PDB file of C-alpha atoms in Angstrom:
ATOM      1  CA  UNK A  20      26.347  45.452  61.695  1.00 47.00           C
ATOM      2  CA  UNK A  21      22.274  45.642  61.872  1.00 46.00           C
ATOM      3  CA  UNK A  22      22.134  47.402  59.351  1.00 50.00           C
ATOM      4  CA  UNK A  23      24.634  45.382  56.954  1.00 49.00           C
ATOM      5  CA  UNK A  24      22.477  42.337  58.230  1.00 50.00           C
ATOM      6  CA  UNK A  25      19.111  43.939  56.868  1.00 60.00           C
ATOM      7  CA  UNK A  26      20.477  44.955  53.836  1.00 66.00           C
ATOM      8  CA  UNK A  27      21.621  41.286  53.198  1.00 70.00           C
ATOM      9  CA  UNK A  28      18.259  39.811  54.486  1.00 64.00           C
ATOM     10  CA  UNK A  29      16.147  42.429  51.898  1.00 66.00           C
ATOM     11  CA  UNK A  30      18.736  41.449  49.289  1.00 72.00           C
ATOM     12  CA  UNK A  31      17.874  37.799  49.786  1.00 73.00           C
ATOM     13  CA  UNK A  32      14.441  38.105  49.934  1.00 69.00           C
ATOM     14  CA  UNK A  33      14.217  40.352  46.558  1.00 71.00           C
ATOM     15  CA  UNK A  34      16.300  37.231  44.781  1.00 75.00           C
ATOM     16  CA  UNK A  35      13.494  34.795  46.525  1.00 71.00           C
ATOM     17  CA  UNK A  36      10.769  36.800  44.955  1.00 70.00           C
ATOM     18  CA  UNK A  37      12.199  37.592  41.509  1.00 71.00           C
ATOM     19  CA  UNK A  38      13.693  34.076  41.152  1.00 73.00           C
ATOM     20  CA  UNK A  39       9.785  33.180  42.001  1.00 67.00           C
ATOM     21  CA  UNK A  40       8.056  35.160  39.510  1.00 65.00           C
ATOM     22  CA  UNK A  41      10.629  34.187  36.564  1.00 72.00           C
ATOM     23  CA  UNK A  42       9.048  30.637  37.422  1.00 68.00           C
ATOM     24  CA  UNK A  43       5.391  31.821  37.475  1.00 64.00           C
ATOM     25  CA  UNK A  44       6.159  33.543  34.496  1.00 67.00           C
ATOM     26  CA  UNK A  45       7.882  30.509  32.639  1.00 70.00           C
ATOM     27  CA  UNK A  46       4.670  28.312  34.038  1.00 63.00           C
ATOM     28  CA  UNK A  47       1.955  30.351  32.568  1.00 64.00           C
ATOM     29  CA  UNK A  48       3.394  30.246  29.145  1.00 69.00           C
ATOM     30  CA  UNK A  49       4.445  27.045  28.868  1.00 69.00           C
ATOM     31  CA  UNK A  50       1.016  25.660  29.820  1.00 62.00           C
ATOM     32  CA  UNK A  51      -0.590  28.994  27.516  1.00 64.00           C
ATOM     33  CA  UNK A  52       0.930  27.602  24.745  1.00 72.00           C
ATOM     34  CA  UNK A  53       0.462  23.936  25.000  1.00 69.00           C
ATOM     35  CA  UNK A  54      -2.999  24.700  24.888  1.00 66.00           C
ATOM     36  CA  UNK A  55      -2.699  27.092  22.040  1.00 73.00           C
ATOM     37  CA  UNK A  56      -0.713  24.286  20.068  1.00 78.00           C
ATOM     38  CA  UNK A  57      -3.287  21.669  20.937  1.00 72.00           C
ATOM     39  CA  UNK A  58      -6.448  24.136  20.100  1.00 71.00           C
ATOM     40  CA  UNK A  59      -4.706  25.000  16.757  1.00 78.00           C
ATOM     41  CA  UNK A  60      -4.025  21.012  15.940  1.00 77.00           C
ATOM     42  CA  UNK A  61      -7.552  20.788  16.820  1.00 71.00           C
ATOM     43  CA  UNK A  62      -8.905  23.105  14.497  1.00 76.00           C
ATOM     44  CA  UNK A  63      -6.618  22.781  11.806  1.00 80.00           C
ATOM     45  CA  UNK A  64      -7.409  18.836  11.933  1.00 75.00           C
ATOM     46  CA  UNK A  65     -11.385  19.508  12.156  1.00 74.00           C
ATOM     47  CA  UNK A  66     -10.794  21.780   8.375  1.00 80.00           C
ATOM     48  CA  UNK A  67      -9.069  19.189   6.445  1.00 79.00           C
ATOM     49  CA  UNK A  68     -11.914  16.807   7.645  1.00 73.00           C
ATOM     50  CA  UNK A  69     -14.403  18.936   6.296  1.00 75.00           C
ATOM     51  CA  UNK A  70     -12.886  19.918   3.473  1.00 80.00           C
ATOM     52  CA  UNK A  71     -12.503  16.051   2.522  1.00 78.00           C
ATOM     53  CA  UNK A  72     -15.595  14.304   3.635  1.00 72.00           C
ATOM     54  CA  UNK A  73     -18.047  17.423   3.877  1.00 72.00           C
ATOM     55  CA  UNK A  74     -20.206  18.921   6.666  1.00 73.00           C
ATOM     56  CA  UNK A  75     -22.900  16.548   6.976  1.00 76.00           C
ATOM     57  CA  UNK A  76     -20.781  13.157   6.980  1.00 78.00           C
ATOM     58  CA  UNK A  77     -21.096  10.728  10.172  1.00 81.00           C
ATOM     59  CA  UNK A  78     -17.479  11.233  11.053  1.00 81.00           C
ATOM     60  CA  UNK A  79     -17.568  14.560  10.770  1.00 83.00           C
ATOM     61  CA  UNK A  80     -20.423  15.200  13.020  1.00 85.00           C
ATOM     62  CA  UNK A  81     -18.489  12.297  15.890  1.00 86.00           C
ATOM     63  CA  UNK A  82     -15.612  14.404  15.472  1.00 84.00           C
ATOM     64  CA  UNK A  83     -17.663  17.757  16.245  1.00 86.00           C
ATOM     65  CA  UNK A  84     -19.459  15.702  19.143  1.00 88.00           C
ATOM     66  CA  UNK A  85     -16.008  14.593  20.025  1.00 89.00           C
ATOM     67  CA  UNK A  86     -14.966  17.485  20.648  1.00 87.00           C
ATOM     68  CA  UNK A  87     -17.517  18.976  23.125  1.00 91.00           C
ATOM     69  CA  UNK A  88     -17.559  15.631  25.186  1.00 92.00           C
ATOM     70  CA  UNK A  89     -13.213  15.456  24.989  1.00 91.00           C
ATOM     71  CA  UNK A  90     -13.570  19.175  26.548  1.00 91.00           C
ATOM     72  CA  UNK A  91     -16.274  18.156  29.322  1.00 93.00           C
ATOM     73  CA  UNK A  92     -14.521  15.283  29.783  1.00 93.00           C
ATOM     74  CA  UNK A  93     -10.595  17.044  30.286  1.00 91.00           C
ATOM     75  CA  UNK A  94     -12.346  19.243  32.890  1.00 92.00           C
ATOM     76  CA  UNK A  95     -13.710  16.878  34.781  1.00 92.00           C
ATOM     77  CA  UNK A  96     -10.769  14.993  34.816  1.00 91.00           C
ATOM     78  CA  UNK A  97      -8.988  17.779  36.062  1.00 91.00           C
ATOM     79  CA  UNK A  98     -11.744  18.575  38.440  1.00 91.00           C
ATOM     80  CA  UNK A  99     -10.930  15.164  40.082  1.00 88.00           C
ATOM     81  CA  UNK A 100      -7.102  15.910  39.945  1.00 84.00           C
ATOM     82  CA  UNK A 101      -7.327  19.013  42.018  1.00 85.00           C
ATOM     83  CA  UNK A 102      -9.498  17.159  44.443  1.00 85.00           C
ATOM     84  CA  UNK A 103      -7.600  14.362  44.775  1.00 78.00           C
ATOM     85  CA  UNK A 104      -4.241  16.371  44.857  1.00 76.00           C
ATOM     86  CA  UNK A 105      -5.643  17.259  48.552  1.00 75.00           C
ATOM     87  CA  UNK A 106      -4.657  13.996  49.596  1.00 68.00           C
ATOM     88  CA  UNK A 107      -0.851  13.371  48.976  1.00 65.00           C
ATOM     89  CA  UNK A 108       1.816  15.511  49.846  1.00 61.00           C
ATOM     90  CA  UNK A 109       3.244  17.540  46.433  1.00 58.00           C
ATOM     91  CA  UNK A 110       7.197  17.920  46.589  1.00 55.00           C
ATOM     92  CA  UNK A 111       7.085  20.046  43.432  1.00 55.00           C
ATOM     93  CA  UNK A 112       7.542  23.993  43.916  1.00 54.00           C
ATOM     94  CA  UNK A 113       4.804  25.464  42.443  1.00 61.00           C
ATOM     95  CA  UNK A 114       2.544  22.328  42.371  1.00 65.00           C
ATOM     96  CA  UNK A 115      -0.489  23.799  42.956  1.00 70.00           C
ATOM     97  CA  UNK A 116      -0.538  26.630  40.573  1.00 69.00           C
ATOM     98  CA  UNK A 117       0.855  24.352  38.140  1.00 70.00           C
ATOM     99  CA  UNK A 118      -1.772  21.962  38.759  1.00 75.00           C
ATOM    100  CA  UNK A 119      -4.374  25.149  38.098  1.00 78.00           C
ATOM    101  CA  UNK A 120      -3.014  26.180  35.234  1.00 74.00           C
ATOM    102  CA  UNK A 121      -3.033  22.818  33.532  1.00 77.00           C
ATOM    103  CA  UNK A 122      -6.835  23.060  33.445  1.00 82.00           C
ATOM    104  CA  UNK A 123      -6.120  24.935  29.666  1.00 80.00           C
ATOM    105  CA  UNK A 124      -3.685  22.029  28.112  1.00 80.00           C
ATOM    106  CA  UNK A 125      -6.242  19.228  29.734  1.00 84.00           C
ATOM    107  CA  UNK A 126      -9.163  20.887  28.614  1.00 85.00           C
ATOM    108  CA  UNK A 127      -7.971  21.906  24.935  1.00 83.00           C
ATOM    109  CA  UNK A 128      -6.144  18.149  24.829  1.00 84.00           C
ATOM    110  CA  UNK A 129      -9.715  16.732  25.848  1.00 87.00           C
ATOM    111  CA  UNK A 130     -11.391  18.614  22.755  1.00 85.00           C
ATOM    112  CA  UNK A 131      -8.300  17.074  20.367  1.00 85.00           C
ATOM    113  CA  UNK A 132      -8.616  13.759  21.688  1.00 86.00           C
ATOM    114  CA  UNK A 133     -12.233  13.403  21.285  1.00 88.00           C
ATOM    115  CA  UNK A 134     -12.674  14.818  18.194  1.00 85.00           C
ATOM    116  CA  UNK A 135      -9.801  12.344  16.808  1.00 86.00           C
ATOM    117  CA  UNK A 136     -11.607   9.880  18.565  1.00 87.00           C
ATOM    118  CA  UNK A 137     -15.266  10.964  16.877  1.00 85.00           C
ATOM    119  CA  UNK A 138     -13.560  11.105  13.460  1.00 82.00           C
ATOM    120  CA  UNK A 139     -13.604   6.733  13.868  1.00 83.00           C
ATOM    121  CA  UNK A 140     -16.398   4.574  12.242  1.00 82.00           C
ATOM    122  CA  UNK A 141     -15.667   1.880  14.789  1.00 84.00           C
ATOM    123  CA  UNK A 142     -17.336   2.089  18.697  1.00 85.00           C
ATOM    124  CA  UNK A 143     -14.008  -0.081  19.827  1.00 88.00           C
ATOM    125  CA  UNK A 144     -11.338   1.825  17.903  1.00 90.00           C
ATOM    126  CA  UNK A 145     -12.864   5.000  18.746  1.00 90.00           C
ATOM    127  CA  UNK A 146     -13.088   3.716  22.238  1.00 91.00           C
ATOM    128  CA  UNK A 147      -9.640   2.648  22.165  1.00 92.00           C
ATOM    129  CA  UNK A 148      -7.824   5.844  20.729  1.00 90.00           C
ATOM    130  CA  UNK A 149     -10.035   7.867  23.017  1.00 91.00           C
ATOM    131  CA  UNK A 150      -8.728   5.784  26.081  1.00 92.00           C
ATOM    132  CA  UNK A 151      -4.949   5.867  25.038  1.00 91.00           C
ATOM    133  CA  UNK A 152      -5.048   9.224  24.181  1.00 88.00           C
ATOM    134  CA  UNK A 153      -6.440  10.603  27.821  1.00 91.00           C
ATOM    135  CA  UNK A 154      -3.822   8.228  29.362  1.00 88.00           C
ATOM    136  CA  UNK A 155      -1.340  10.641  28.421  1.00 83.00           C
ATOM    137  CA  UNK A 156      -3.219  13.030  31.104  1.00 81.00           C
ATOM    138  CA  UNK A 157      -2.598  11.182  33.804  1.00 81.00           C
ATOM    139  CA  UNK A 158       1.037  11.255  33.558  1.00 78.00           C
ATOM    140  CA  UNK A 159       1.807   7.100  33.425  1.00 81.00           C
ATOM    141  CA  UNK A 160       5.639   7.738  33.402  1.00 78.00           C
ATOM    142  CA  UNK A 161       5.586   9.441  37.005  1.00 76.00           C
ATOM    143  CA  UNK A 162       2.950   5.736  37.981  1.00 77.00           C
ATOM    144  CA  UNK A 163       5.696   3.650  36.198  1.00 79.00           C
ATOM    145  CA  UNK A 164       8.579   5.460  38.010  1.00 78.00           C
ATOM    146  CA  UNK A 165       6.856   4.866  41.555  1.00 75.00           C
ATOM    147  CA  UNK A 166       6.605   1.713  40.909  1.00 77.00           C
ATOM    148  CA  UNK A 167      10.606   0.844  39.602  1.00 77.00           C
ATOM    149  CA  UNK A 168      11.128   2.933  42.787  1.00 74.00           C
ATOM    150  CA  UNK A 169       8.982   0.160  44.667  1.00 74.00           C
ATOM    151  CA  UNK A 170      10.371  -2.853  43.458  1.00 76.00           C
ATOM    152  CA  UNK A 171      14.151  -1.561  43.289  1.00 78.00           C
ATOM    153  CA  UNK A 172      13.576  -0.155  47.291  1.00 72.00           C
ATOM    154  CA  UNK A 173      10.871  -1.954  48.974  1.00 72.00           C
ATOM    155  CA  UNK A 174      11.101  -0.384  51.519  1.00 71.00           C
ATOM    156  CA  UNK A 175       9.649   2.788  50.219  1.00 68.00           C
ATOM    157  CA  UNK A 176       6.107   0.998  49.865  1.00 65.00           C
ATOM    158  CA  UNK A 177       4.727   3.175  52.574  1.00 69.00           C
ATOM    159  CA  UNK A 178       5.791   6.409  51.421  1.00 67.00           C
ATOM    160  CA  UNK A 179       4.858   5.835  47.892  1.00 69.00           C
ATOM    161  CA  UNK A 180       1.601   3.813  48.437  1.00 74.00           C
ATOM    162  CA  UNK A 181      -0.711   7.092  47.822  1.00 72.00           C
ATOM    163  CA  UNK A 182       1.657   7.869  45.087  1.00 74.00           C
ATOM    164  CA  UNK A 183       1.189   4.230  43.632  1.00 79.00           C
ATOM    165  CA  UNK A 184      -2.832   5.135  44.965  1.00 82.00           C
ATOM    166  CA  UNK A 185      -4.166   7.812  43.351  1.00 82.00           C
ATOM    167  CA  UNK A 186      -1.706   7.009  40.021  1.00 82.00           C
ATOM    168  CA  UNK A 187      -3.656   3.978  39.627  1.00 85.00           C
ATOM    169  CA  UNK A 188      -6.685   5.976  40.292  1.00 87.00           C
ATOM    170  CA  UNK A 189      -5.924   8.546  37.550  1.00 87.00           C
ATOM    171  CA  UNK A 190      -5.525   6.198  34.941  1.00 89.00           C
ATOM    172  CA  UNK A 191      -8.302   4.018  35.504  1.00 92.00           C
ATOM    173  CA  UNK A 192     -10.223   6.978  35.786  1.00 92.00           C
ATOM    174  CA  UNK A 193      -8.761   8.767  32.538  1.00 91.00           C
ATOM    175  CA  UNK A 194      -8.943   5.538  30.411  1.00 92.00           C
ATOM    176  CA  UNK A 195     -12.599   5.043  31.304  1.00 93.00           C
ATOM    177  CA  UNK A 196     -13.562   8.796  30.566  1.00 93.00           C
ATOM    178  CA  UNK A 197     -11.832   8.684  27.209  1.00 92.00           C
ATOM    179  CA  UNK A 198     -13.319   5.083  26.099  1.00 93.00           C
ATOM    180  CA  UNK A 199     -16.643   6.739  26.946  1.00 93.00           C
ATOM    181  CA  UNK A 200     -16.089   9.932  25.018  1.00 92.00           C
ATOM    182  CA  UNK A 201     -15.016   8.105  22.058  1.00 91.00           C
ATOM    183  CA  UNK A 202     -17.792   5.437  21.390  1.00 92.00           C
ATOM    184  CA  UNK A 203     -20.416   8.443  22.564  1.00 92.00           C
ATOM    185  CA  UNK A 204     -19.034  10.550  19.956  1.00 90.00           C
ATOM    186  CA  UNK A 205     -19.058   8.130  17.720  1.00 90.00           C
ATOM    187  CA  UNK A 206     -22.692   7.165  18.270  1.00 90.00           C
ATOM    188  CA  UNK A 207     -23.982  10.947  18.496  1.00 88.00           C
ATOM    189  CA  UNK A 208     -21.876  11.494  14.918  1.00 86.00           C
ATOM    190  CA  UNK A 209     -24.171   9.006  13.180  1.00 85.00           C
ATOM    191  CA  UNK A 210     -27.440   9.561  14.956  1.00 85.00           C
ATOM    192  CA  UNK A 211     -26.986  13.471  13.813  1.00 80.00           C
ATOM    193  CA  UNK A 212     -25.875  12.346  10.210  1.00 75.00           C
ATOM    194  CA  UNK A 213     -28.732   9.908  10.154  1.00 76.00           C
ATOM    195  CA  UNK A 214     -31.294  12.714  11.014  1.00 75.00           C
ATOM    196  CA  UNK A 215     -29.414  15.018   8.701  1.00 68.00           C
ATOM    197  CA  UNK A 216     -29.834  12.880   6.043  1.00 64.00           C
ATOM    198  CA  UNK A 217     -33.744  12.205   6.678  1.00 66.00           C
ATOM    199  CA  UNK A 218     -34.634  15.578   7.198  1.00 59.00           C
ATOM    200  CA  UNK A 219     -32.854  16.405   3.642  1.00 53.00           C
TER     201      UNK A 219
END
Protein backbone atom coordinates (compact mmCIF):
# COMPACT_ATOMS: atom_id res chain seq x y z
CA UNK A 1 0.00 0.00 0.00
CA UNK A 2 3.20 2.44 0.66
CA UNK A 3 4.42 1.77 -2.09
CA UNK A 4 1.17 2.17 -4.40
CA UNK A 5 0.82 5.52 -2.35
CA UNK A 6 4.39 6.79 -3.53
CA UNK A 7 3.98 5.82 -6.84
CA UNK A 8 0.70 7.92 -6.98
CA UNK A 9 2.29 10.89 -5.04
CA UNK A 10 5.56 10.87 -7.75
CA UNK A 11 2.92 10.49 -10.46
CA UNK A 12 1.19 13.62 -9.23
CA UNK A 13 3.98 15.57 -8.70
CA UNK A 14 5.57 14.78 -12.36
CA UNK A 15 1.92 16.12 -13.82
CA UNK A 16 2.47 19.34 -11.34
CA UNK A 17 5.82 19.95 -12.87
CA UNK A 18 5.20 19.19 -16.56
CA UNK A 19 1.76 20.89 -16.49
CA UNK A 20 4.14 23.88 -15.01
CA UNK A 21 6.70 24.07 -17.56
CA UNK A 22 4.07 23.76 -20.60
CA UNK A 23 2.96 27.20 -18.95
CA UNK A 24 6.49 28.67 -18.64
CA UNK A 25 6.99 27.55 -21.94
CA UNK A 26 3.67 29.07 -23.45
CA UNK A 27 4.68 32.45 -21.30
CA UNK A 28 8.04 33.01 -22.74
CA UNK A 29 6.83 32.89 -26.25
CA UNK A 30 3.93 34.63 -26.10
CA UNK A 31 5.63 37.65 -24.49
CA UNK A 32 8.99 36.72 -27.11
CA UNK A 33 6.89 37.36 -29.77
CA UNK A 34 4.84 40.31 -28.83
CA UNK A 35 7.96 41.99 -28.63
CA UNK A 36 9.25 40.65 -31.87
CA UNK A 37 5.88 41.86 -33.56
CA UNK A 38 6.12 45.25 -31.93
CA UNK A 39 10.11 45.65 -32.77
CA UNK A 40 9.30 44.61 -36.41
CA UNK A 41 6.16 47.28 -36.61
CA UNK A 42 8.70 49.52 -35.26
CA UNK A 43 11.20 49.18 -37.76
CA UNK A 44 9.21 48.52 -40.62
CA UNK A 45 7.23 51.91 -39.72
CA UNK A 46 10.68 53.92 -39.11
CA UNK A 47 11.65 52.68 -43.27
CA UNK A 48 8.62 53.89 -44.93
CA UNK A 49 9.23 57.21 -42.98
CA UNK A 50 12.48 57.53 -44.35
CA UNK A 51 11.93 56.44 -47.47
CA UNK A 52 9.09 59.24 -47.78
CA UNK A 53 10.30 62.28 -46.00
CA UNK A 54 14.20 61.51 -45.98
CA UNK A 55 16.86 61.20 -43.24
CA UNK A 56 17.35 64.61 -42.19
CA UNK A 57 13.53 65.74 -41.87
CA UNK A 58 12.23 67.05 -38.29
CA UNK A 59 9.84 64.16 -37.98
CA UNK A 60 12.08 61.83 -38.82
CA UNK A 61 14.70 62.72 -36.37
CA UNK A 62 11.38 63.00 -33.31
CA UNK A 63 10.58 59.68 -34.45
CA UNK A 64 14.34 58.37 -34.01
CA UNK A 65 14.40 60.42 -30.60
CA UNK A 66 11.08 58.83 -29.98
CA UNK A 67 12.20 55.90 -30.01
CA UNK A 68 15.14 55.91 -27.52
CA UNK A 69 13.02 57.96 -24.92
CA UNK A 70 9.62 55.34 -25.64
CA UNK A 71 12.35 52.50 -24.71
CA UNK A 72 13.77 54.39 -21.48
CA UNK A 73 10.57 55.28 -20.76
CA UNK A 74 8.77 51.35 -21.07
CA UNK A 75 11.58 50.30 -18.69
CA UNK A 76 11.09 52.52 -16.26
CA UNK A 77 7.63 52.01 -16.27
CA UNK A 78 8.14 48.55 -15.76
CA UNK A 79 10.78 49.22 -13.23
CA UNK A 80 7.96 50.86 -11.14
CA UNK A 81 5.55 47.88 -11.89
CA UNK A 82 7.79 45.30 -10.37
CA UNK A 83 8.26 47.54 -7.41
CA UNK A 84 5.00 48.31 -6.84
CA UNK A 85 3.78 44.65 -7.54
CA UNK A 86 5.48 44.11 -3.90
CA UNK A 87 2.61 45.65 -2.44
CA UNK A 88 -0.68 43.80 -3.43
CA UNK A 89 -1.28 40.33 -3.29
CA UNK A 90 -1.09 38.65 -7.15
CA UNK A 91 -3.82 35.79 -7.57
CA UNK A 92 -2.40 34.97 -11.01
CA UNK A 93 -0.15 31.67 -11.27
CA UNK A 94 2.86 32.66 -12.61
CA UNK A 95 2.51 36.44 -11.86
CA UNK A 96 5.77 37.18 -11.15
CA UNK A 97 7.63 35.64 -13.96
CA UNK A 98 5.04 36.94 -16.12
CA UNK A 99 5.47 40.25 -14.77
CA UNK A 100 9.51 39.72 -15.63
CA UNK A 101 9.11 38.70 -18.78
CA UNK A 102 6.89 41.55 -19.86
CA UNK A 103 9.92 43.84 -19.50
CA UNK A 104 10.55 42.80 -23.61
CA UNK A 105 6.78 43.71 -24.94
CA UNK A 106 6.90 47.07 -22.54
CA UNK A 107 10.18 47.96 -23.55
CA UNK A 108 9.88 47.23 -27.47
CA UNK A 109 6.04 48.85 -27.16
CA UNK A 110 7.83 51.97 -25.47
CA UNK A 111 10.27 52.32 -28.60
CA UNK A 112 6.89 51.98 -31.06
CA UNK A 113 4.98 54.34 -29.16
CA UNK A 114 7.47 57.01 -29.03
CA UNK A 115 8.68 56.91 -32.24
CA UNK A 116 4.86 57.18 -33.53
CA UNK A 117 4.64 59.78 -31.16
CA UNK A 118 8.09 61.69 -32.53
CA UNK A 119 6.84 61.22 -36.11
CA UNK A 120 4.01 64.38 -34.95
CA UNK A 121 4.68 68.11 -35.81
CA UNK A 122 2.41 69.08 -32.95
CA UNK A 123 3.87 69.16 -28.96
CA UNK A 124 -0.04 68.38 -27.90
CA UNK A 125 -0.85 65.67 -30.45
CA UNK A 126 2.40 64.14 -29.98
CA UNK A 127 1.79 64.48 -26.32
CA UNK A 128 -1.52 63.07 -26.65
CA UNK A 129 -0.82 59.86 -28.83
CA UNK A 130 2.21 59.30 -26.66
CA UNK A 131 -0.09 59.34 -23.48
CA UNK A 132 -2.90 57.07 -24.99
CA UNK A 133 -0.65 54.85 -26.40
CA UNK A 134 1.37 53.95 -22.90
CA UNK A 135 -2.14 53.68 -21.32
CA UNK A 136 -2.45 50.51 -22.97
CA UNK A 137 0.58 49.39 -20.52
CA UNK A 138 -1.05 49.78 -17.65
CA UNK A 139 -3.75 47.44 -18.36
CA UNK A 140 -7.06 50.03 -17.88
CA UNK A 141 -9.54 47.10 -18.50
CA UNK A 142 -8.32 45.11 -15.27
CA UNK A 143 -8.74 49.32 -13.34
CA UNK A 144 -12.21 49.47 -15.07
CA UNK A 145 -13.17 45.90 -13.98
CA UNK A 146 -12.20 46.69 -10.19
CA UNK A 147 -14.08 49.31 -10.25
CA UNK A 148 -17.70 47.66 -11.89
CA UNK A 149 -16.67 45.10 -9.20
CA UNK A 150 -16.83 48.12 -6.62
CA UNK A 151 -19.88 49.70 -7.45
CA UNK A 152 -21.89 46.36 -8.32
CA UNK A 153 -20.47 44.84 -4.58
CA UNK A 154 -19.57 47.54 -2.29
CA UNK A 155 -18.68 45.70 -0.10
CA UNK A 156 -15.52 44.57 -1.73
CA UNK A 157 -14.03 48.24 -1.32
CA UNK A 158 -11.51 46.95 1.13
CA UNK A 159 -10.22 44.13 -0.69
CA UNK A 160 -9.95 45.91 -3.92
CA UNK A 161 -8.80 49.37 -2.62
CA UNK A 162 -4.92 48.58 -3.49
CA UNK A 163 -6.25 47.07 -6.60
CA UNK A 164 -8.30 50.36 -7.33
CA UNK A 165 -4.65 51.99 -5.67
CA UNK A 166 -1.91 51.22 -7.54
CA UNK A 167 -4.35 50.94 -10.97
CA UNK A 168 -4.87 54.51 -10.58
CA UNK A 169 -1.26 54.85 -9.89
CA UNK A 170 -0.20 53.05 -13.11
CA UNK A 171 -2.08 55.08 -15.31
CA UNK A 172 -1.41 58.35 -14.03
CA UNK A 173 1.99 57.34 -14.02
CA UNK A 174 2.00 55.78 -17.68
CA UNK A 175 -0.01 58.73 -19.18
CA UNK A 176 2.44 61.25 -17.76
CA UNK A 177 5.61 59.27 -19.00
CA UNK A 178 4.18 58.96 -22.48
CA UNK A 179 2.92 62.80 -22.76
CA UNK A 180 6.53 63.54 -21.79
CA UNK A 181 8.17 61.24 -24.29
CA UNK A 182 6.12 62.53 -27.01
CA UNK A 183 6.45 66.42 -26.85
CA UNK A 184 10.43 65.64 -25.88
CA UNK A 185 10.72 63.76 -28.97
CA UNK A 186 9.11 66.04 -30.73
CA UNK A 187 11.24 68.96 -29.57
CA UNK A 188 14.69 66.96 -29.83
CA UNK A 189 13.40 65.97 -33.69
CA UNK A 190 13.47 69.65 -34.67
CA UNK A 191 16.34 70.96 -32.61
CA UNK A 192 18.53 68.04 -34.46
CA UNK A 193 16.90 68.92 -37.93
CA UNK A 194 17.46 72.56 -37.20
CA UNK A 195 21.25 71.96 -36.51
CA UNK A 196 21.30 69.55 -39.41
CA UNK A 197 20.17 71.96 -41.58
CA UNK A 198 22.69 74.84 -40.35
CA UNK A 199 25.58 72.81 -40.31
CA UNK A 200 24.72 71.82 -44.15
Amino acid sequence: MGIMLDNEFFELLFAVVLVAAIALAVLLFATSGLGLLFTGIHWRLRRTRERVQGLNSATVRGSRAGSWLGLCAGLGLWLIWVLLSRFSDATMPFHNLLLYMSVIPMATWGMLAGSIAGNQTDFGRAGRIGALMFLLTANPVRWLWAVADVVILPEQLEQQSAVLLLGAVKLLLSAAAGAAAGRAAVLAGRRNAAATTSAA
